[in-house]
Amino acid sequence: MHISEGILSAPVLITGVSLTATAVGYGLKKMDYKQMPKVAILSSVFFVASLIHVPLGPSSVHLILNGVTGVLLGWSAFPAILVALALQGVLFQFGGITTLGVNTFNMALPAIICFYLFNRGVRSENNFIVLILAFVCGFLAVLLSGVMVAAALVFTGEPFIQAAKLVIIAHLPVMILEGVLTAFCIGFLRKVRPEILNV
Amino acid sequence: MIKEKFSEGDSFFHKLDPRVKIIVALFFSVIVAVTDKYTSLSGGLLFAVGAVAVARLRTKEIVSRLLVVNSFIFFLWLMLPFTFPGKNIYTLGSLNISQEGIKYAFLITIKSNSIILAGIALLSTSSIFNLVHALRHLHFPDKLTQLFFFTYRYTQTIHSEYIRLNNAIKIRGFKARTNFHTYRTYAYLVGMMLVRSYDRSKRVYNAMLCRGFKGKFWTLNHFVFKKSELITGIMMISYIIGLVLLP
Amino acid sequence: MKEKEKESVIKIADLSFAYPSRDAVFRKFNFNFFKGERIGLVGSNGSGKTTLFHLIMGLLNPSEGKIEIFGKERKIENDFVEVRERIGLVFQDPDDQLFSPTVAEDIAFGPLNLRKNHQETKKILKKTLEILGLSGFEDRITYNLSYGEKRLVSLATVWAMQPEILLLDEPTIWLDEETIERIVQILNSYSHLSYIIISHDKKFLKETTNCIYLMDNGKINRT
Amino acid sequence: MKEKEKESVIKIADLSFAYPSRDAVFRKFNFNFFKGERIGLVGSNGSGKTTLFHLIMGLLNPSEGKIEIFGKERKIENDFVEVRERIGLVFQDPDDQLFSPTVAEDIAFGPLNLRKNHQETKKILKKTLEILGLSGFEDRITYNLSYGEKRLVSLATVWAMQPEILLLDEPTIWLDEETIERIVQILNSYSHLSYIIISHDKKFLKETTNCIYLMDNGKINRT
Ligand SMILES: Nc1ncnc2c1ncn2[C@@H]1O[C@H](COP(=O)(O)OP(=O)(O)OP(=O)(O)O)[C@@H](O)[C@H]1O
Ligand SMILES: Nc1ncnc2c1ncn2[C@@H]1O[C@H](COP(=O)(O)OP(=O)(O)OP(=O)(O)O)[C@@H](O)[C@H]1O
Ligand SMILES: [Mg+2]
Ligand SMILES: [Mg+2]
């Protein structure tokens, strides 16, 4: 869900950079050195997960998992996602320097929203509730990211409205897939290592 | 293993101080991203293509990267000419193709490719570790650079962990399809990676403590700033400023 | 009968392999494995024993040479699907093998992929656990097992696929003597099974294999 | 002289410890380690050997009891900074220990933290590699090494800190006889070194230690 270089207007880029810088700064402030290996290693997991391609009908998509990232890392999700996207930029040229701010914000803000919405819920005693919430978490995170990508396009210029609509529609199946995967994944963590969910 | 495909080589750009490269790349990207003048952008594209040529990278790799980048651009080409208001130059059924729309899509294509090419020539020719060291020298927040350093190192471990787990599902006859069994399997795989990573992160931190870690990373290799590299950097930046001043 | 016994099931000819930007592990490597054989594979660290297993399973691709398994040449990913259904590999590290939350789910994973139905799978599961002395472990969380238990479960996950040939990579590491003894007994009581065992444990190899091959400098030789 | 030799460097008294929501691993545990001693530590899986090492290094905190190291009581995090500079722990899993990109950087990590300058560090690096037979490994990427190689490098990272006491957690696992032999020789040629070795490998312990302690049921006893 990266927006390529050269598309967005200067005001949108600048807004993205300043919002991301502020949020990353806050995230770093909240993270002490002791948490460094944890944030870094979980951030690596999300980076690696983004390399996993899962079949979806005739084509395949890669995992995003920003919902789980948010629930597990809280505000550290901002620096973690920034680092992961920067690595993708240098290694695979997915995105570049100027869009790093916007792209990070589009991925990480939904993560933080999921953190506040579901952080409690996924620790509920009731298995069924957890499963449903986890599904919504995965679904919503991708939906919000899609909406933000669309918004960034629309703020750049009216002519992008069509493109923005398509971005959201194209992500609908991905939302469902991410929801299912997130539900199974949270279920796995609950069974195997419930401590991880206790941020 | 995740390979840094462009980082090996001994071209001019491979040897150039990564600090200079980061500053030039940043400067270049911002200028190109906000400029709308054809003359400036042509000069920018020239710079980017020239830089890639000087870096002597494998054309095939470059092309494959550009293909990925341009897939989103291609998608814009399918819409912008129809949705951008402007002089109608052709009518396709009920759709009007506007001249401004085509111009705009063209502009985006040049910008995007220039920035990506310059990024490859300037940034991807350094190893991630050198880039991160350079960021430290450029006074990036210490915590952020350390996070970078760590994330990348464990990206490799976790990636090979992923490869091994993926091998484990392969040798047991797994075939990926669009169904619950597949999604559950991948979710378990990610879940297992998360659990193991979480525990590993604790052990790694302990190992660091045992080796006298006190919250600061000392580096073994330091860059020495060479005057000639400073001059190279100033020359490249002058060229980029020149681009903006073009009519 | 003699002829039949000499049926070569794994035939590797002139194989070369190197990890990216590393010296070659194998150069014009040759190896034959026959049905019914039970061999031990020894060699110093880094001599390529694990790599050989991974090449046989199609997890790595040789740069040159020919791999023939069950009488058919195996080249692309798809050729190895059948190989993986008939040859069982137990990894050097059990943590690489176990990824499901519970022991039962992990053992059932293989049979389910082989399109067994639920009933059959349950039956296989039960029997496998019995044979390996793991009854009662169904709902244990694999991740929390002790190392020795993980080893046994990872053997069980492969066993459940009822392979014709087993490739065991250091199966005795981390195990106490009692558990090793159990594995020796299991292997010896399934006399139809062929296998190759990588191990540094000479006593174990003596009790489970008929002959020992030494891997050295990219060559393999019977000792 | 006799007095000096009897100087206790690790003294654990009435220590209790349990992992969260688990049964106690230690209950009123007592243990003394003297300068110059070279002991082997055996015990079944899960008996708490690794846990003991982690308590000594201050990586886990006891719920009760007293830990005295180098003649000073150690309670809070800061007390253990000195301990970690003078006692070297080699972890059970080398991947936890090797967190730097290259072998050279990883080995240099410890000395640099001890504020050695670059020249000294480079010298230590070179010497450590030589001693462990790893010359030429400087620029190898740590995560590409074979298990055996990783083990040796993780020993090297600790060796480079020139600790007075070594705690080795299963150092011979994954190693072939030749490499084990090298480690035996290295340990024996540094006669001033004290150490505790956890190992299941009886032969190795015999060749490197003077006496064996058995850990069982939360108690430790000389055998
Ligand atoms: N993923 C990898 N990438 C690069 N090199 C590798 C990789 N895996 C193994 N090697 C190298 O290939 C050689 C053979 O490794 P392999 O693991 O097959 O040895 P082995 O005989 O199984 O050793 P051990 O007894 O230590 O398990 C070694 O030099 C090792 O460093
Ligand atoms: N992080 C942990 N959380 C909870 N329990 C743990 C943890 N680490 C170890 N244990 C448990 O504590 C006990 C002692 O473990 P420890 O690792 O010290 O044993 P060990 O003697 O080193 O065993 P091994 O020979 O298998 O390495 C075991 O029952 C183990 O399951
Ligand atoms: Mg091996
Ligand atoms: Mg242990």
Coordinates of N, CA and C in Angstrom, one line a residue, chain D residues 112-201:
Chain D
L112 N 34.9 -3.2 23.2 CA 34.6 -1.8 23.1 C 33.7 -1.3 24.2
N113 N 32.8 -2.2 24.7 CA 32.0 -1.8 25.9 C 32.9 -1.7 27.1
L114 N 34.0 -2.4 27.2 CA 34.9 -2.2 28.3 C 35.8 -1.1 28.1
R115 N 35.5 -0.2 27.1 CA 36.3 1.0 26.8 C 37.7 0.7 26.4
K116 N 38.0 -0.4 25.7 CA 39.3 -0.6 25.1 C 39.3 0.3 23.9
N117 N 40.5 0.9 23.5 CA 40.5 1.7 22.3 C 40.6 0.8 21.1
H118 N 40.5 1.4 19.9 CA 40.4 0.7 18.7 C 41.6 -0.3 18.4
Q119 N 42.8 0.3 18.7 CA 44.0 -0.5 18.5 C 44.0 -1.8 19.4
E120 N 43.7 -1.6 20.6 CA 43.7 -2.7 21.6 C 42.6 -3.7 21.1
T121 N 41.4 -3.2 20.7 CA 40.3 -4.1 20.3 C 40.8 -4.9 19.1
K122 N 41.4 -4.3 18.2 CA 41.8 -5.0 17.0 C 42.8 -6.1 17.3
K123 N 43.7 -5.8 18.3 CA 44.7 -6.7 18.7 C 44.0 -7.9 19.4
I124 N 43.1 -7.6 20.3 CA 42.3 -8.7 21.0 C 41.6 -9.5 20.0
L125 N 41.0 -8.9 19.0 CA 40.2 -9.6 18.0 C 41.1 -10.6 17.3
K126 N 42.3 -10.1 16.9 CA 43.1 -10.9 16.1 C 43.6 -12.2 16.9
K127 N 43.9 -11.9 18.2 CA 44.4 -12.9 19.0 C 43.3 -14.0 19.3
T128 N 42.2 -13.5 19.6 CA 41.1 -14.4 19.9 C 40.8 -15.3 18.7
L129 N 40.7 -14.7 17.6 CA 40.5 -15.5 16.4 C 41.5 -16.6 16.2
E130 N 42.8 -16.2 16.5 CA 43.9 -17.2 16.3 C 43.7 -18.3 17.3
I131 N 43.5 -18.0 18.6 CA 43.4 -19.0 19.6 C 42.3 -20.0 19.3
L132 N 41.2 -19.5 18.8 CA 40.1 -20.4 18.5 C 40.1 -21.0 17.1
G133 N 41.2 -20.7 16.4 CA 41.3 -21.3 15.1 C 40.3 -20.7 14.1
L134 N 40.0 -19.4 14.3 CA 38.9 -18.8 13.4 C 39.5 -17.7 12.5
S135 N 40.9 -17.7 12.4 CA 41.5 -16.7 11.6 C 40.9 -16.7 10.2
G136 N 40.6 -15.6 9.6 CA 40.0 -15.6 8.3 C 38.5 -15.4 8.3
F137 N 37.9 -15.5 9.5 CA 36.5 -15.5 9.7 C 36.0 -14.0 9.9
E138 N 36.9 -13.1 10.0 CA 36.6 -11.7 10.4 C 35.3 -11.2 9.7
D139 N 35.3 -11.3 8.4 CA 34.2 -10.6 7.7 C 33.1 -11.5 7.3
R140 N 33.1 -12.7 7.9 CA 32.0 -13.6 7.6 C 30.8 -13.1 8.3
I141 N 29.6 -13.3 7.7 CA 28.4 -12.8 8.3 C 27.9 -13.8 9.3
T142 N 27.7 -13.4 10.5 CA 27.4 -14.3 11.6 C 26.3 -15.3 11.3
Y143 N 25.2 -14.8 10.7 CA 24.0 -15.6 10.5 C 24.2 -16.6 9.4
N144 N 25.3 -16.6 8.7 CA 25.5 -17.6 7.6 C 26.3 -18.8 8.1
L145 N 26.9 -18.7 9.3 CA 27.8 -19.7 9.7 C 27.0 -21.0 10.0
S146 N 27.7 -22.1 10.0 CA 27.0 -23.4 10.4 C 26.9 -23.4 11.9
Y147 N 26.1 -24.3 12.4 CA 25.9 -24.3 13.9 C 27.2 -24.4 14.6
G148 N 28.1 -25.3 14.1 CA 29.4 -25.5 14.8 C 30.2 -24.2 14.8
E149 N 30.2 -23.6 13.6 CA 31.0 -22.3 13.5 C 30.4 -21.3 14.4
K150 N 29.1 -21.2 14.5 CA 28.4 -20.2 15.4 C 28.9 -20.4 16.8
R151 N 28.9 -21.7 17.2 CA 29.3 -22.0 18.6 C 30.7 -21.5 18.9
L152 N 31.6 -21.7 18.0 CA 33.0 -21.3 18.2 C 33.0 -19.8 18.3
V153 N 32.3 -19.1 17.4 CA 32.3 -17.7 17.4 C 31.7 -17.1 18.6
S154 N 30.7 -17.8 19.1 CA 30.1 -17.2 20.3 C 31.0 -17.4 21.5
L155 N 31.8 -18.5 21.5 CA 32.8 -18.6 22.5 C 33.9 -17.5 22.4
A156 N 34.2 -17.2 21.1 CA 35.2 -16.2 20.9 C 34.7 -14.8 21.4
T157 N 33.4 -14.5 21.2 CA 32.9 -13.2 21.7 C 33.1 -13.0 23.2
V158 N 33.0 -14.1 23.9 CA 33.1 -14.0 25.3 C 34.6 -14.0 25.7
W159 N 35.4 -14.8 25.0 CA 36.8 -15.0 25.2 C 37.5 -13.6 25.1
A160 N 37.0 -12.8 24.1 CA 37.6 -11.5 23.8 C 37.5 -10.5 25.0
M161 N 36.6 -10.8 25.9 CA 36.4 -9.9 27.1 C 37.4 -10.3 28.2
Q162 N 38.2 -11.3 28.0 CA 39.2 -11.8 28.9 C 38.6 -12.0 30.3
P163 N 37.6 -12.8 30.4 CA 37.0 -12.9 31.8 C 37.8 -13.8 32.7
E164 N 37.6 -13.6 34.0 CA 38.3 -14.4 35.0 C 37.7 -15.8 35.1
I165 N 36.4 -15.7 34.9 CA 35.6 -17.0 35.1 C 34.7 -17.2 33.9
L166 N 34.7 -18.4 33.4 CA 33.8 -18.7 32.3 C 32.6 -19.5 32.7
L167 N 31.4 -19.2 32.2 CA 30.3 -20.1 32.4 C 29.9 -20.6 31.0
L168 N 30.1 -21.9 30.8 CA 29.8 -22.4 29.4 C 28.6 -23.3 29.5
D169 N 27.5 -22.9 28.7 CA 26.3 -23.6 28.7 C 26.3 -24.5 27.5
E170 N 26.5 -25.8 27.7 CA 26.5 -26.8 26.6 C 27.4 -26.4 25.5
P171 N 28.7 -26.2 25.7 CA 29.6 -25.7 24.7 C 29.9 -26.7 23.5
T172 N 29.7 -27.9 23.7 CA 30.1 -28.9 22.7 C 28.9 -29.3 21.8
I173 N 27.8 -28.8 22.1 CA 26.7 -29.2 21.2 C 26.9 -28.8 19.8
W174 N 26.5 -29.6 18.9 CA 26.7 -29.4 17.4 C 28.1 -29.5 17.0
L175 N 29.1 -29.7 17.9 CA 30.5 -29.7 17.4 C 31.0 -31.1 17.1
D176 N 31.9 -31.1 16.1 CA 32.5 -32.4 15.8 C 33.7 -32.7 16.7
E177 N 34.2 -33.9 16.7 CA 35.2 -34.2 17.7 C 36.5 -33.4 17.6
E178 N 36.8 -33.0 16.3 CA 38.0 -32.2 16.1 C 37.9 -30.9 16.9
T179 N 36.7 -30.2 16.7 CA 36.5 -28.9 17.3 C 36.5 -29.1 18.8
I180 N 35.8 -30.1 19.3 CA 35.7 -30.3 20.7 C 37.2 -30.5 21.2
E181 N 38.0 -31.2 20.5 CA 39.3 -31.4 20.9 C 40.1 -30.1 21.0
R182 N 39.8 -29.2 20.1 CA 40.5 -27.9 20.1 C 40.0 -27.1 21.4
I183 N 38.8 -27.2 21.7 CA 38.3 -26.5 22.9 C 38.9 -27.1 24.1
V184 N 39.0 -28.4 24.2 CA 39.7 -29.0 25.3 C 41.1 -28.5 25.5
Q185 N 41.8 -28.4 24.4 CA 43.2 -28.0 24.4 C 43.3 -26.5 24.9
I186 N 42.4 -25.7 24.3 CA 42.4 -24.3 24.7 C 42.2 -24.1 26.2
L187 N 41.1 -24.8 26.7 CA 40.8 -24.6 28.1 C 41.9 -25.1 29.0
N188 N 42.6 -26.2 28.6 CA 43.6 -26.8 29.4 C 44.9 -25.9 29.3
S189 N 45.1 -25.2 28.2 CA 46.3 -24.4 28.1 C 46.2 -23.1 28.8
Y190 N 45.0 -22.7 29.3 CA 44.9 -21.5 30.1 C 44.6 -21.9 31.5
S191 N 45.7 -22.2 32.2 CA 45.5 -22.9 33.5 C 45.1 -21.9 34.6
H192 N 45.1 -20.6 34.3 CA 44.7 -19.7 35.4 C 43.2 -19.5 35.4
L193 N 42.5 -20.0 34.3 CA 41.1 -19.8 34.1 C 40.3 -20.7 35.1
S194 N 39.2 -20.1 35.7 CA 38.3 -20.9 36.4 C 37.0 -21.0 35.5
Y195 N 36.3 -22.1 35.7 CA 35.1 -22.2 34.9 C 34.1 -23.2 35.4
I196 N 32.8 -23.0 35.0 CA 31.8 -24.0 35.2 C 31.2 -24.4 33.9
I197 N 31.2 -25.7 33.6 CA 30.7 -26.1 32.3 C 29.4 -26.9 32.4
I198 N 28.3 -26.5 31.8 CA 27.2 -27.4 31.8 C 27.3 -28.3 30.5
S199 N 27.2 -29.5 30.7 CA 27.3 -30.4 29.5 C 26.8 -31.8 29.7
H200 N 26.3 -32.4 28.7 CA 25.8 -33.8 28.8 C 27.0 -34.7 28.3
D201 N 28.1 -34.1 27.9 CA 29.1 -34.8 27.2 C 30.2 -35.2 28.3

